[in-house]
XYZ file of C-alpha atoms in Angstrom:
279
model
C 103.747 60.457 136.710
C 100.521 62.120 137.805
C 99.240 64.660 135.306
C 99.284 68.121 136.917
C 95.872 69.601 137.548
C 94.745 73.163 137.771
C 93.454 74.491 141.028
C 89.666 74.527 140.379
C 88.635 74.121 143.999
C 90.101 77.233 145.639
C 86.704 78.505 146.694
C 84.803 75.191 146.910
C 83.199 73.953 150.200
C 85.045 70.620 149.822
C 87.557 70.169 152.646
C 86.122 73.108 154.643
C 83.997 73.083 157.763
C 80.414 73.776 156.643
C 77.157 74.538 158.453
C 74.363 72.420 157.098
C 71.558 74.553 155.673
C 68.040 74.420 157.026
C 66.351 75.977 154.035
C 66.623 75.704 150.263
C 69.486 77.723 148.717
C 70.405 77.311 145.080
C 73.457 79.432 145.715
C 75.130 76.527 147.517
C 75.791 74.720 144.232
C 79.447 75.099 143.159
C 80.070 74.563 139.426
C 83.553 73.642 138.147
C 84.531 74.152 134.557
C 85.361 70.844 132.904
C 87.768 72.479 130.436
C 90.410 73.243 133.017
C 90.869 69.625 134.058
C 90.482 68.313 130.483
C 93.217 70.513 129.065
C 96.094 68.439 130.514
C 94.636 65.383 128.689
C 94.433 67.275 125.379
C 90.646 67.263 125.396
C 89.036 70.298 123.754
C 85.420 71.283 124.325
C 84.874 71.982 120.613
C 85.900 68.454 119.620
C 85.227 66.037 122.474
C 86.498 62.528 121.603
C 83.559 60.961 123.402
C 79.910 61.135 124.222
C 78.603 60.352 127.664
C 77.240 61.568 130.932
C 77.524 61.593 134.695
C 74.849 59.645 136.507
C 74.471 60.681 140.151
C 72.295 58.887 142.727
C 71.177 60.713 145.945
C 69.977 58.606 148.851
C 69.484 61.415 151.378
C 66.704 63.462 149.774
C 63.726 64.665 151.808
C 61.254 67.552 151.938
C 58.046 68.521 153.635
C 54.551 68.194 152.150
C 51.990 71.001 152.541
C 50.954 69.639 155.925
C 54.502 69.483 157.248
C 54.945 65.720 156.955
C 58.418 64.584 155.630
C 58.697 62.867 152.306
C 61.754 60.763 151.369
C 62.966 59.680 147.995
C 65.971 58.472 146.018
C 67.020 60.648 143.128
C 68.786 59.972 139.896
C 70.453 62.873 138.133
C 72.019 62.774 134.674
C 74.449 65.450 133.462
C 75.629 65.381 129.866
C 79.392 65.018 129.382
C 79.379 68.036 127.074
C 78.059 70.390 129.793
C 80.498 73.237 130.420
C 80.614 72.416 134.136
C 80.367 69.573 136.581
C 79.081 70.235 140.095
C 81.296 69.787 143.146
C 79.864 66.950 145.278
C 79.879 68.533 148.705
C 78.109 71.595 147.419
C 75.535 69.277 145.880
C 75.036 67.542 149.232
C 74.640 70.881 151.043
C 72.167 72.054 148.437
C 70.063 68.868 148.831
C 70.108 69.198 152.594
C 68.405 72.560 152.134
C 65.306 70.685 151.010
C 64.910 68.967 154.385
C 62.805 71.722 155.992
C 61.386 73.177 152.760
C 57.750 72.661 151.802
C 56.755 71.552 148.330
C 53.277 70.988 146.847
C 54.182 67.635 145.338
C 56.977 65.546 143.754
C 56.659 67.320 140.408
C 57.479 70.621 142.131
C 60.625 69.060 143.584
C 61.678 67.679 140.193
C 61.074 70.965 138.493
C 63.158 72.956 140.950
C 66.034 70.385 140.917
C 66.135 70.405 137.148
C 66.138 74.200 136.999
C 68.898 74.703 139.587
C 71.184 71.855 138.464
C 70.867 72.704 134.740
C 71.784 76.341 135.580
C 74.875 75.173 137.468
C 75.989 72.653 134.841
C 75.247 74.968 131.939
C 73.206 72.205 130.151
C 69.975 70.305 130.707
C 70.102 67.911 133.723
C 67.452 65.216 133.981
C 65.948 64.268 137.343
C 64.007 61.155 138.352
C 62.620 60.352 141.804
C 62.172 56.828 143.114
C 60.562 55.381 146.223
C 63.030 53.805 148.645
C 61.648 50.328 147.874
C 61.446 50.757 144.107
C 62.674 47.673 142.202
C 64.718 49.960 139.972
C 67.171 50.338 142.825
C 67.921 46.606 142.968
C 71.662 45.868 142.406
C 73.044 43.462 139.839
C 76.518 42.240 138.835
C 78.516 43.990 136.186
C 78.361 42.275 132.790
C 81.473 40.782 131.122
C 84.567 39.164 132.438
C 85.991 40.045 135.856
C 89.754 40.451 135.560
C 90.510 40.899 139.290
C 91.726 37.312 139.917
C 94.584 37.611 137.429
C 97.908 36.730 139.039
C 99.823 39.970 138.540
C 102.579 41.857 140.376
C 101.935 45.588 140.721
C 104.216 48.433 141.684
C 102.691 51.455 139.927
C 100.120 53.529 141.836
C 99.865 56.715 139.739
C 98.351 56.608 136.230
C 100.748 54.806 133.887
C 99.268 54.492 130.370
C 102.529 52.891 129.176
C 101.376 49.770 130.970
C 98.547 49.212 128.470
C 99.117 46.690 125.723
C 97.052 44.986 123.036
C 97.383 42.446 120.239
C 97.045 44.423 116.998
C 96.414 41.277 114.984
C 93.462 39.993 116.978
C 90.232 42.017 116.665
C 87.632 41.210 119.329
C 84.457 42.578 120.884
C 84.318 42.002 124.616
C 83.319 43.483 127.965
C 85.718 43.494 130.949
C 85.396 44.852 134.433
C 87.339 45.337 137.665
C 86.387 46.262 141.200
C 89.914 47.371 142.067
C 89.573 50.966 140.947
C 90.521 53.482 143.593
C 91.365 57.140 143.265
C 91.463 59.898 145.876
C 89.549 63.156 146.439
C 91.477 66.017 144.839
C 91.215 68.144 148.020
C 90.811 65.939 151.094
C 92.761 62.948 149.830
C 89.956 60.596 151.052
C 89.659 57.351 149.118
C 87.107 57.010 146.401
C 86.388 53.335 145.771
C 84.923 52.196 142.493
C 84.341 49.540 139.853
C 85.171 50.155 136.202
C 83.644 48.560 133.134
C 85.338 48.590 129.726
C 83.463 47.429 126.646
C 85.199 47.673 123.293
C 85.600 46.391 119.771
C 89.174 46.501 118.541
C 92.642 44.938 119.181
C 92.475 42.476 122.056
C 93.518 44.111 125.284
C 96.149 42.426 127.404
C 94.124 41.772 130.519
C 96.982 41.631 132.944
C 98.332 44.915 131.575
C 94.839 46.445 131.822
C 94.579 45.405 135.509
C 97.913 46.909 136.340
C 96.828 50.128 134.598
C 93.527 50.353 136.488
C 95.306 49.836 139.805
C 97.764 52.574 138.903
C 95.066 55.113 139.759
C 95.272 54.033 143.398
C 97.175 57.134 144.589
C 95.815 59.526 141.955
C 93.879 62.586 143.099
C 91.195 63.696 140.698
C 87.446 63.964 140.155
C 85.559 60.748 139.298
C 84.571 62.190 135.972
C 88.078 63.006 134.893
C 89.456 59.615 135.996
C 87.012 58.034 133.568
C 88.006 60.461 130.799
C 91.706 59.762 131.559
C 91.142 56.061 131.113
C 89.151 56.594 127.937
C 91.787 58.824 126.392
C 94.634 56.458 127.314
C 92.864 53.397 125.880
C 92.096 55.208 122.633
C 95.665 56.465 122.300
C 97.375 53.188 123.107
C 95.069 50.578 121.562
C 92.834 52.539 119.088
C 89.624 50.484 119.453
C 86.852 50.936 116.852
C 84.449 51.643 119.640
C 84.883 51.974 123.419
C 82.834 52.449 126.529
C 84.430 53.274 129.904
C 82.094 53.545 132.906
C 82.933 53.757 136.599
C 80.513 53.127 139.361
C 81.908 54.711 142.518
C 80.867 53.772 146.006
C 78.507 56.160 147.791
C 79.908 58.872 149.980
C 77.841 61.449 151.874
C 74.677 59.965 150.456
C 75.798 60.411 146.832
C 77.409 58.150 144.293
C 78.772 59.270 140.965
C 78.856 57.061 137.833
C 80.501 58.688 134.861
C 80.531 57.065 131.437
C 82.249 57.955 128.197
C 81.893 56.235 124.835
C 82.996 56.700 121.267
C 80.701 59.107 119.324
C 77.804 57.435 117.538
C 77.463 54.652 120.112
C 74.646 54.661 122.667
C 75.657 51.743 124.930
C 73.431 49.885 127.385
C 74.673 51.086 130.756
C 75.352 48.510 133.508
C 73.186 48.281 136.636
C 73.791 49.523 140.158
C 76.147 47.417 142.188
C 75.602 45.828 145.601
C 78.291 47.878 147.296
C 76.825 51.138 146.114
């Protein structure tokens, strides 16, 4: 059964007809409190069961230099998982479009303004990096670990079903698994959000077939990318109790933005996987 979610998008631009701005406007950013969507999972802000962040990539960023010539760049934004708010994706896109006809002295001025506005919206420091469109840092690479997608399994559950998860309590392992079959849906429009999920852990050996069935069970689930990852993290901790755990999703780009949340057990600073070809 899908966990009921509070209505946190009543006034958001998502799902509404919107005029694209021609000038910079920080007021376009629409923050959403994380607490409201975490409460149904039993996650409390004062005692988060994880550390982590939300890594956003923007591929439609442009502005004007002092002589009116356009500049283009790719941006990486990193929001901490303990920020009070996430930022609704369509409002973020509209905000970035406001840069298109706005003049900046240089790249540092763009970074400074982005950091200021996004940090104010999230309620915590947001880091910003700009890359040239041909920067080698943008090169994709495969996810590490074992791909579980070719397992021969029958599936009939398409809303989150943590009871599907299983593990061998007597066999402690350290391994990395991934699947490209993650799909969830936008909480307002119902449009599909395609993604890949990586799970790295040390603890009782996960039943891989059961894990794949569980990942696919998100296929009809409507929620934010960030909360899908938190849902998976909480379910794995509750059902299998690993000593340490990393859950990271890399969602396919939509509207020039892709969102890549990760959550890990406190005290662990994992090496994050690279960008994927389909992003």
